[in-house]
Amino acid sequence: MEFLRRISLITFIILVAVSIFQDLAHSDGTTSVSNNENLELPPFEAVPVKVNPGDTVLSITEEIQTITVNTVSVEIILKAFESLNPNTSSNDIHVHEVYYFPQFQEEH
């Protein structure tokens, strides 16, 4: 009985290892969170801002605007932020760090 238990455990470990290897070998390393990849960004400039306690990407973006951005959707604001800060998620900003935020421009 002990022999069957050992064989079963070894087989299970091998199957898990092969499964993990296959997942990693065939992954292209990208993940798609949203199907809004085709959002066209309006013109904007990058403004460096130091984050204070209680700040969010949306609150900072709203504060630095020189025009009203009522026509800009939340998805576009977040996509613009993440395009300016490619290694940072809009949900994971840290206090006292400097990030670039989009300051949207009038379309001519």
mmCIF file of N, CA and C in Angstrom:
data_model
loop_
_atom_site.group_PDB
_atom_site.id
_atom_site.type_symbol
_atom_site.label_atom_id
_atom_site.label_comp_id
_atom_site.label_asym_id
_atom_site.label_seq_id
_atom_site.Cartn_x
_atom_site.Cartn_y
_atom_site.Cartn_z
ATOM 1 N N MET A 1 0.816 -1.191 0.000
ATOM 2 C CA MET A 1 0.000 0.000 0.000
ATOM 3 C C MET A 1 0.864 1.262 0.000
ATOM 4 N N GLU A 2 1.957 1.216 0.760
ATOM 5 C CA GLU A 2 2.877 2.357 0.817
ATOM 6 C C GLU A 2 3.478 2.622 -0.568
ATOM 7 N N PHE A 3 3.753 1.562 -1.304
ATOM 8 C CA PHE A 3 4.305 1.711 -2.648
ATOM 9 C C PHE A 3 3.343 2.470 -3.564
ATOM 10 N N LEU A 4 2.050 2.130 -3.545
ATOM 11 C CA LEU A 4 1.060 2.819 -4.371
ATOM 12 C C LEU A 4 0.918 4.290 -3.977
ATOM 13 N N ARG A 5 0.995 4.561 -2.706
ATOM 14 C CA ARG A 5 0.896 5.941 -2.231
ATOM 15 C C ARG A 5 2.078 6.773 -2.762
ATOM 16 N N ARG A 6 3.269 6.213 -2.712
ATOM 17 C CA ARG A 6 4.457 6.914 -3.214
ATOM 18 C C ARG A 6 4.371 7.134 -4.727
ATOM 19 N N ILE A 7 3.968 6.118 -5.455
ATOM 20 C CA ILE A 7 3.834 6.230 -6.909
ATOM 21 C C ILE A 7 2.790 7.289 -7.260
ATOM 22 N N SER A 8 1.680 7.300 -6.551
ATOM 23 C CA SER A 8 0.621 8.293 -6.804
ATOM 24 C C SER A 8 1.121 9.706 -6.529
ATOM 25 N N LEU A 9 1.841 9.881 -5.438
ATOM 26 C CA LEU A 9 2.382 11.194 -5.088
ATOM 27 C C LEU A 9 3.399 11.662 -6.119
ATOM 28 N N ILE A 10 4.279 10.812 -6.538
ATOM 29 C CA ILE A 10 5.283 11.164 -7.548
ATOM 30 C C ILE A 10 4.597 11.517 -8.870
ATOM 31 N N THR A 11 3.606 10.729 -9.263
ATOM 32 C CA THR A 11 2.864 11.005 -10.500
ATOM 33 C C THR A 11 2.165 12.359 -10.419
ATOM 34 N N PHE A 12 1.549 12.635 -9.281
ATOM 35 C CA PHE A 12 0.861 13.919 -9.093
ATOM 36 C C PHE A 12 1.850 15.084 -9.198
ATOM 37 N N ILE A 13 2.997 14.974 -8.554
ATOM 38 C CA ILE A 13 4.007 16.033 -8.595
ATOM 39 C C ILE A 13 4.503 16.249 -10.020
ATOM 40 N N ILE A 14 4.739 15.187 -10.742
ATOM 41 C CA ILE A 14 5.195 15.295 -12.136
ATOM 42 C C ILE A 14 4.132 15.981 -12.995
ATOM 43 N N LEU A 15 2.861 15.596 -12.835
ATOM 44 C CA LEU A 15 1.785 16.219 -13.614
ATOM 45 C C LEU A 15 1.651 17.711 -13.317
ATOM 46 N N VAL A 16 1.768 18.091 -12.059
ATOM 47 C CA VAL A 16 1.696 19.513 -11.694
ATOM 48 C C VAL A 16 2.877 20.268 -12.306
ATOM 49 N N ALA A 17 4.073 19.706 -12.214
ATOM 50 C CA ALA A 17 5.263 20.355 -12.765
ATOM 51 C C ALA A 17 5.139 20.523 -14.278
ATOM 52 N N VAL A 18 4.676 19.490 -14.972
ATOM 53 C CA VAL A 18 4.510 19.572 -16.426
ATOM 54 C C VAL A 18 3.452 20.618 -16.784
ATOM 55 N N SER A 19 2.376 20.643 -16.029
ATOM 56 C CA SER A 19 1.313 21.620 -16.280
ATOM 57 C C SER A 19 1.821 23.057 -16.115
ATOM 58 N N ILE A 20 2.556 23.314 -15.051
ATOM 59 C CA ILE A 20 3.116 24.654 -14.825
ATOM 60 C C ILE A 20 4.091 25.011 -15.934
ATOM 61 N N PHE A 21 4.946 24.072 -16.304
ATOM 62 C CA PHE A 21 5.908 24.334 -17.376
ATOM 63 C C PHE A 21 5.189 24.673 -18.684
ATOM 64 N N GLN A 22 4.139 23.934 -19.004
ATOM 65 C CA GLN A 22 3.395 24.183 -20.240
ATOM 66 C C GLN A 22 2.748 25.565 -20.226
ATOM 67 N N ASP A 23 2.171 25.952 -19.086
ATOM 68 C CA ASP A 23 1.566 27.276 -18.980
ATOM 69 C C ASP A 23 2.591 28.379 -19.194
ATOM 70 N N LEU A 24 3.745 28.230 -18.575
ATOM 71 C CA LEU A 24 4.779 29.259 -18.696
ATOM 72 C C LEU A 24 5.424 29.270 -20.077
ATOM 73 N N ALA A 25 5.605 28.110 -20.662
ATOM 74 C CA ALA A 25 6.257 28.019 -21.964
ATOM 75 C C ALA A 25 5.385 28.593 -23.081
ATOM 76 N N HIS A 26 4.080 28.475 -22.956
ATOM 77 C CA HIS A 26 3.191 28.921 -24.020
ATOM 78 C C HIS A 26 2.547 30.265 -23.742
ATOM 79 N N SER A 27 2.947 30.903 -22.674
ATOM 80 C CA SER A 27 2.409 32.227 -22.345
ATOM 81 C C SER A 27 3.240 33.285 -23.050
ATOM 82 N N ASP A 28 2.568 34.328 -23.573
ATOM 83 C CA ASP A 28 3.307 35.415 -24.206
ATOM 84 C C ASP A 28 3.622 36.522 -23.205
ATOM 85 N N GLY A 29 3.248 36.340 -21.944
ATOM 86 C CA GLY A 29 3.593 37.306 -20.909
ATOM 87 C C GLY A 29 2.661 38.501 -20.825
ATOM 88 N N THR A 30 1.638 38.544 -21.651
ATOM 89 C CA THR A 30 0.721 39.674 -21.601
ATOM 90 C C THR A 30 -0.609 39.231 -21.015
ATOM 91 N N THR A 31 -1.259 40.165 -20.360
ATOM 92 C CA THR A 31 -2.600 39.908 -19.862
ATOM 93 C C THR A 31 -3.497 41.028 -20.330
ATOM 94 N N SER A 32 -4.691 40.689 -20.671
ATOM 95 C CA SER A 32 -5.651 41.683 -21.120
ATOM 96 C C SER A 32 -6.725 41.821 -20.054
ATOM 97 N N VAL A 33 -6.817 43.011 -19.485
ATOM 98 C CA VAL A 33 -7.783 43.255 -18.436
ATOM 99 C C VAL A 33 -9.089 43.754 -19.021
ATOM 100 N N SER A 34 -9.001 44.486 -20.105
ATOM 101 C CA SER A 34 -10.183 45.125 -20.663
ATOM 102 C C SER A 34 -10.172 44.976 -22.169
ATOM 103 N N ASN A 35 -11.343 45.028 -22.749
ATOM 104 C CA ASN A 35 -11.405 44.981 -24.204
ATOM 105 C C ASN A 35 -11.514 46.386 -24.787
ATOM 106 N N ASN A 36 -11.139 47.405 -24.004
ATOM 107 C CA ASN A 36 -11.173 48.793 -24.456
ATOM 108 C C ASN A 36 -9.818 49.230 -25.014
ATOM 109 N N GLU A 37 -9.100 48.302 -25.630
ATOM 110 C CA GLU A 37 -7.769 48.604 -26.136
ATOM 111 C C GLU A 37 -7.799 49.628 -27.268
ATOM 112 N N ASN A 38 -8.929 49.788 -27.927
ATOM 113 C CA ASN A 38 -9.004 50.672 -29.077
ATOM 114 C C ASN A 38 -9.460 52.074 -28.728
ATOM 115 N N LEU A 39 -9.419 52.445 -27.449
ATOM 116 C CA LEU A 39 -9.789 53.798 -27.062
ATOM 117 C C LEU A 39 -8.772 54.774 -27.630
ATOM 118 N N GLU A 40 -9.254 55.781 -28.290
ATOM 119 C CA GLU A 40 -8.361 56.798 -28.827
ATOM 120 C C GLU A 40 -8.189 57.887 -27.783
ATOM 121 N N LEU A 41 -6.929 58.178 -27.456
ATOM 122 C CA LEU A 41 -6.650 59.174 -26.429
ATOM 123 C C LEU A 41 -6.684 60.572 -27.026
ATOM 124 N N PRO A 42 -7.354 61.506 -26.343
ATOM 125 C CA PRO A 42 -7.315 62.895 -26.798
ATOM 126 C C PRO A 42 -5.931 63.476 -26.516
ATOM 127 N N PRO A 43 -5.604 64.620 -27.115
ATOM 128 C CA PRO A 43 -4.275 65.196 -26.874
ATOM 129 C C PRO A 43 -4.106 65.592 -25.405
ATOM 130 N N PHE A 44 -2.918 65.299 -24.866
ATOM 131 C CA PHE A 44 -2.632 65.675 -23.480
ATOM 132 C C PHE A 44 -1.138 65.860 -23.303
ATOM 133 N N GLU A 45 -0.780 66.582 -22.230
ATOM 134 C CA GLU A 45 0.615 66.759 -21.848
ATOM 135 C C GLU A 45 0.854 66.014 -20.548
ATOM 136 N N ALA A 46 2.094 65.602 -20.324
ATOM 137 C CA ALA A 46 2.451 64.903 -19.091
ATOM 138 C C ALA A 46 2.870 65.920 -18.039
ATOM 139 N N VAL A 47 2.259 65.840 -16.860
ATOM 140 C CA VAL A 47 2.567 66.750 -15.762
ATOM 141 C C VAL A 47 3.035 65.909 -14.577
ATOM 142 N N PRO A 48 4.276 66.128 -14.093
ATOM 143 C CA PRO A 48 4.735 65.367 -12.928
ATOM 144 C C PRO A 48 4.081 65.914 -11.656
ATOM 145 N N VAL A 49 3.560 65.011 -10.834
ATOM 146 C CA VAL A 49 2.890 65.399 -9.588
ATOM 147 C C VAL A 49 3.315 64.434 -8.488
ATOM 148 N N LYS A 50 3.623 64.994 -7.305
ATOM 149 C CA LYS A 50 3.927 64.176 -6.134
ATOM 150 C C LYS A 50 2.611 63.841 -5.433
ATOM 151 N N VAL A 51 2.384 62.563 -5.169
ATOM 152 C CA VAL A 51 1.129 62.101 -4.593
ATOM 153 C C VAL A 51 1.107 62.372 -3.089
ATOM 154 N N ASN A 52 0.007 62.946 -2.625
ATOM 155 C CA ASN A 52 -0.216 63.201 -1.200
ATOM 156 C C ASN A 52 -1.209 62.187 -0.654
ATOM 157 N N PRO A 53 -1.260 62.032 0.682
ATOM 158 C CA PRO A 53 -2.229 61.099 1.261
ATOM 159 C C PRO A 53 -3.653 61.440 0.825
ATOM 160 N N GLY A 54 -4.407 60.433 0.432
ATOM 161 C CA GLY A 54 -5.787 60.621 0.013
ATOM 162 C C GLY A 54 -5.967 60.911 -1.462
ATOM 163 N N ASP A 55 -4.879 61.142 -2.183
ATOM 164 C CA ASP A 55 -4.970 61.421 -3.616
ATOM 165 C C ASP A 55 -5.266 60.147 -4.393
ATOM 166 N N THR A 56 -5.997 60.302 -5.488
ATOM 167 C CA THR A 56 -6.214 59.222 -6.435
ATOM 168 C C THR A 56 -5.835 59.729 -7.815
ATOM 169 N N VAL A 57 -5.724 58.829 -8.759
ATOM 170 C CA VAL A 57 -5.410 59.242 -10.133
ATOM 171 C C VAL A 57 -6.473 60.212 -10.635
ATOM 172 N N LEU A 58 -7.731 59.910 -10.365
ATOM 173 C CA LEU A 58 -8.805 60.779 -10.847
ATOM 174 C C LEU A 58 -8.805 62.135 -10.159
ATOM 175 N N SER A 59 -8.567 62.172 -8.841
ATOM 176 C CA SER A 59 -8.583 63.465 -8.145
ATOM 177 C C SER A 59 -7.431 64.352 -8.590
ATOM 178 N N ILE A 60 -6.258 63.781 -8.778
ATOM 179 C CA ILE A 60 -5.109 64.573 -9.224
ATOM 180 C C ILE A 60 -5.330 65.054 -10.653
ATOM 181 N N THR A 61 -5.812 64.173 -11.514
ATOM 182 C CA THR A 61 -6.052 64.558 -12.906
ATOM 183 C C THR A 61 -7.064 65.691 -12.975
ATOM 184 N N GLU A 62 -8.092 65.620 -12.146
ATOM 185 C CA GLU A 62 -9.099 66.676 -12.125
ATOM 186 C C GLU A 62 -8.504 68.002 -11.647
ATOM 187 N N GLU A 63 -7.623 67.960 -10.646
ATOM 188 C CA GLU A 63 -7.023 69.171 -10.087
ATOM 189 C C GLU A 63 -6.112 69.897 -11.076
ATOM 190 N N ILE A 64 -5.396 69.160 -11.908
ATOM 191 C CA ILE A 64 -4.392 69.794 -12.767
ATOM 192 C C ILE A 64 -4.941 70.260 -14.111
ATOM 193 N N GLN A 65 -6.211 70.038 -14.365
ATOM 194 C CA GLN A 65 -6.775 70.406 -15.669
ATOM 195 C C GLN A 65 -6.934 71.917 -15.800
ATOM 196 N N THR A 66 -6.634 72.421 -16.983
ATOM 197 C CA THR A 66 -6.846 73.832 -17.285
ATOM 198 C C THR A 66 -8.124 74.024 -18.096
ATOM 199 N N ILE A 67 -8.690 72.909 -18.547
ATOM 200 C CA ILE A 67 -9.967 72.947 -19.267
ATOM 201 C C ILE A 67 -10.912 71.996 -18.554
ATOM 202 N N THR A 68 -12.189 72.079 -18.837
ATOM 203 C CA THR A 68 -13.123 71.127 -18.242
ATOM 204 C C THR A 68 -12.999 69.802 -18.985
ATOM 205 N N VAL A 69 -12.935 68.731 -18.231
ATOM 206 C CA VAL A 69 -12.748 67.412 -18.838
ATOM 207 C C VAL A 69 -13.989 66.550 -18.662
ATOM 208 N N ASN A 70 -15.143 67.173 -18.652
ATOM 209 C CA ASN A 70 -16.380 66.412 -18.485
ATOM 210 C C ASN A 70 -16.604 65.427 -19.620
ATOM 211 N N THR A 71 -16.035 65.688 -20.773
ATOM 212 C CA THR A 71 -16.250 64.813 -21.921
ATOM 213 C C THR A 71 -15.251 63.655 -21.969
ATOM 214 N N VAL A 72 -14.270 63.650 -21.063
ATOM 215 C CA VAL A 72 -13.267 62.585 -21.043
ATOM 216 C C VAL A 72 -13.721 61.511 -20.057
ATOM 217 N N SER A 73 -13.808 60.275 -20.534
ATOM 218 C CA SER A 73 -14.284 59.188 -19.684
ATOM 219 C C SER A 73 -13.197 58.749 -18.690
ATOM 220 N N VAL A 74 -13.637 58.079 -17.659
ATOM 221 C CA VAL A 74 -12.719 57.555 -16.647
ATOM 222 C C VAL A 74 -11.746 56.571 -17.287
ATOM 223 N N GLU A 75 -12.233 55.742 -18.205
ATOM 224 C CA GLU A 75 -11.363 54.768 -18.866
ATOM 225 C C GLU A 75 -10.240 55.454 -19.635
ATOM 226 N N ILE A 76 -10.541 56.560 -20.282
ATOM 227 C CA ILE A 76 -9.517 57.291 -21.046
ATOM 228 C C ILE A 76 -8.509 57.915 -20.092
ATOM 229 N N ILE A 77 -8.970 58.480 -18.978
ATOM 230 C CA ILE A 77 -8.050 59.069 -18.000
ATOM 231 C C ILE A 77 -7.106 57.999 -17.461
ATOM 232 N N LEU A 78 -7.643 56.837 -17.100
ATOM 233 C CA LEU A 78 -6.804 55.764 -16.565
ATOM 234 C C LEU A 78 -5.844 55.219 -17.614
ATOM 235 N N LYS A 79 -6.302 55.106 -18.844
ATOM 236 C CA LYS A 79 -5.420 54.615 -19.913
ATOM 237 C C LYS A 79 -4.300 55.622 -20.182
ATOM 238 N N ALA A 80 -4.621 56.918 -20.163
ATOM 239 C CA ALA A 80 -3.589 57.939 -20.360
ATOM 240 C C ALA A 80 -2.572 57.889 -19.228
ATOM 241 N N PHE A 81 -3.046 57.738 -17.976
ATOM 242 C CA PHE A 81 -2.129 57.632 -16.838
ATOM 243 C C PHE A 81 -1.201 56.434 -17.004
ATOM 244 N N GLU A 82 -1.774 55.286 -17.349
ATOM 245 C CA GLU A 82 -0.956 54.088 -17.476
ATOM 246 C C GLU A 82 -0.025 54.132 -18.687
ATOM 247 N N SER A 83 -0.374 54.912 -19.707
ATOM 248 C CA SER A 83 0.555 55.073 -20.831
ATOM 249 C C SER A 83 1.739 55.962 -20.441
ATOM 250 N N LEU A 84 1.516 56.887 -19.518
ATOM 251 C CA LEU A 84 2.604 57.747 -19.041
ATOM 252 C C LEU A 84 3.466 57.056 -17.990
ATOM 253 N N ASN A 85 2.885 56.112 -17.279
ATOM 254 C CA ASN A 85 3.575 55.377 -16.210
ATOM 255 C C ASN A 85 3.415 53.879 -16.478
ATOM 256 N N PRO A 86 4.147 53.342 -17.456
ATOM 257 C CA PRO A 86 3.893 51.973 -17.919
ATOM 258 C C PRO A 86 4.102 50.883 -16.871
ATOM 259 N N ASN A 87 4.894 51.121 -15.850
ATOM 260 C CA ASN A 87 5.139 50.087 -14.842
ATOM 261 C C ASN A 87 4.285 50.274 -13.601
ATOM 262 N N THR A 88 3.268 51.144 -13.683
ATOM 263 C CA THR A 88 2.428 51.449 -12.532
ATOM 264 C C THR A 88 0.962 51.283 -12.899
ATOM 265 N N SER A 89 0.241 50.576 -12.048
ATOM 266 C CA SER A 89 -1.201 50.465 -12.221
ATOM 267 C C SER A 89 -1.858 51.697 -11.625
ATOM 268 N N SER A 90 -2.941 52.134 -12.222
ATOM 269 C CA SER A 90 -3.640 53.309 -11.692
ATOM 270 C C SER A 90 -4.238 53.025 -10.321
ATOM 271 N N ASN A 91 -4.356 51.769 -9.949
ATOM 272 C CA ASN A 91 -4.864 51.393 -8.630
ATOM 273 C C ASN A 91 -3.761 51.240 -7.594
ATOM 274 N N ASP A 92 -2.519 51.434 -8.003
ATOM 275 C CA ASP A 92 -1.392 51.152 -7.103
ATOM 276 C C ASP A 92 -0.395 52.306 -7.078
ATOM 277 N N ILE A 93 -0.882 53.524 -6.786
ATOM 278 C CA ILE A 93 0.034 54.652 -6.653
ATOM 279 C C ILE A 93 0.391 54.810 -5.183
ATOM 280 N N HIS A 94 1.592 55.307 -4.916
ATOM 281 C CA HIS A 94 2.102 55.399 -3.551
ATOM 282 C C HIS A 94 2.304 56.850 -3.141
ATOM 283 N N VAL A 95 1.994 57.125 -1.881
ATOM 284 C CA VAL A 95 2.144 58.468 -1.323
ATOM 285 C C VAL A 95 3.615 58.876 -1.374
ATOM 286 N N HIS A 96 3.861 60.152 -1.661
ATOM 287 C CA HIS A 96 5.187 60.788 -1.732
ATOM 288 C C HIS A 96 5.999 60.346 -2.942
ATOM 289 N N GLU A 97 5.400 59.608 -3.865
ATOM 290 C CA GLU A 97 6.062 59.250 -5.120
ATOM 291 C C GLU A 97 5.612 60.242 -6.198
ATOM 292 N N VAL A 98 6.457 60.451 -7.193
ATOM 293 C CA VAL A 98 6.119 61.348 -8.305
ATOM 294 C C VAL A 98 5.716 60.497 -9.507
ATOM 295 N N TYR A 99 4.556 60.821 -10.070
ATOM 296 C CA TYR A 99 4.044 60.151 -11.259
ATOM 297 C C TYR A 99 3.676 61.210 -12.280
ATOM 298 N N TYR A 100 3.571 60.794 -13.539
ATOM 299 C CA TYR A 100 3.111 61.692 -14.589
ATOM 300 C C TYR A 100 1.602 61.527 -14.758
ATOM 301 N N PHE A 101 0.914 62.658 -14.824
ATOM 302 C CA PHE A 101 -0.541 62.657 -14.972
ATOM 303 C C PHE A 101 -0.912 63.400 -16.249
ATOM 304 N N PRO A 102 -1.989 62.989 -16.912
ATOM 305 C CA PRO A 102 -2.388 63.643 -18.161
ATOM 306 C C PRO A 102 -3.099 64.975 -17.895
ATOM 307 N N GLN A 103 -2.624 66.006 -18.590
ATOM 308 C CA GLN A 103 -3.322 67.299 -18.599
ATOM 309 C C GLN A 103 -3.870 67.457 -20.005
ATOM 310 N N PHE A 104 -5.165 67.275 -20.142
ATOM 311 C CA PHE A 104 -5.779 67.242 -21.472
ATOM 312 C C PHE A 104 -5.826 68.622 -22.094
ATOM 313 N N GLN A 105 -5.670 68.654 -23.412
ATOM 314 C CA GLN A 105 -5.606 69.892 -24.179
ATOM 315 C C GLN A 105 -6.877 70.059 -25.005
ATOM 316 N N GLU A 106 -7.162 71.292 -25.356
ATOM 317 C CA GLU A 106 -8.271 71.568 -26.269
ATOM 318 C C GLU A 106 -7.970 70.928 -27.621
ATOM 319 N N GLU A 107 -8.956 70.297 -28.211
ATOM 320 C CA GLU A 107 -8.772 69.751 -29.562
ATOM 321 C C GLU A 107 -9.061 70.850 -30.565
ATOM 322 N N HIS A 108 -8.146 71.049 -31.479
ATOM 323 C CA HIS A 108 -8.302 72.122 -32.480
ATOM 324 C C HIS A 108 -8.725 71.563 -33.800
#
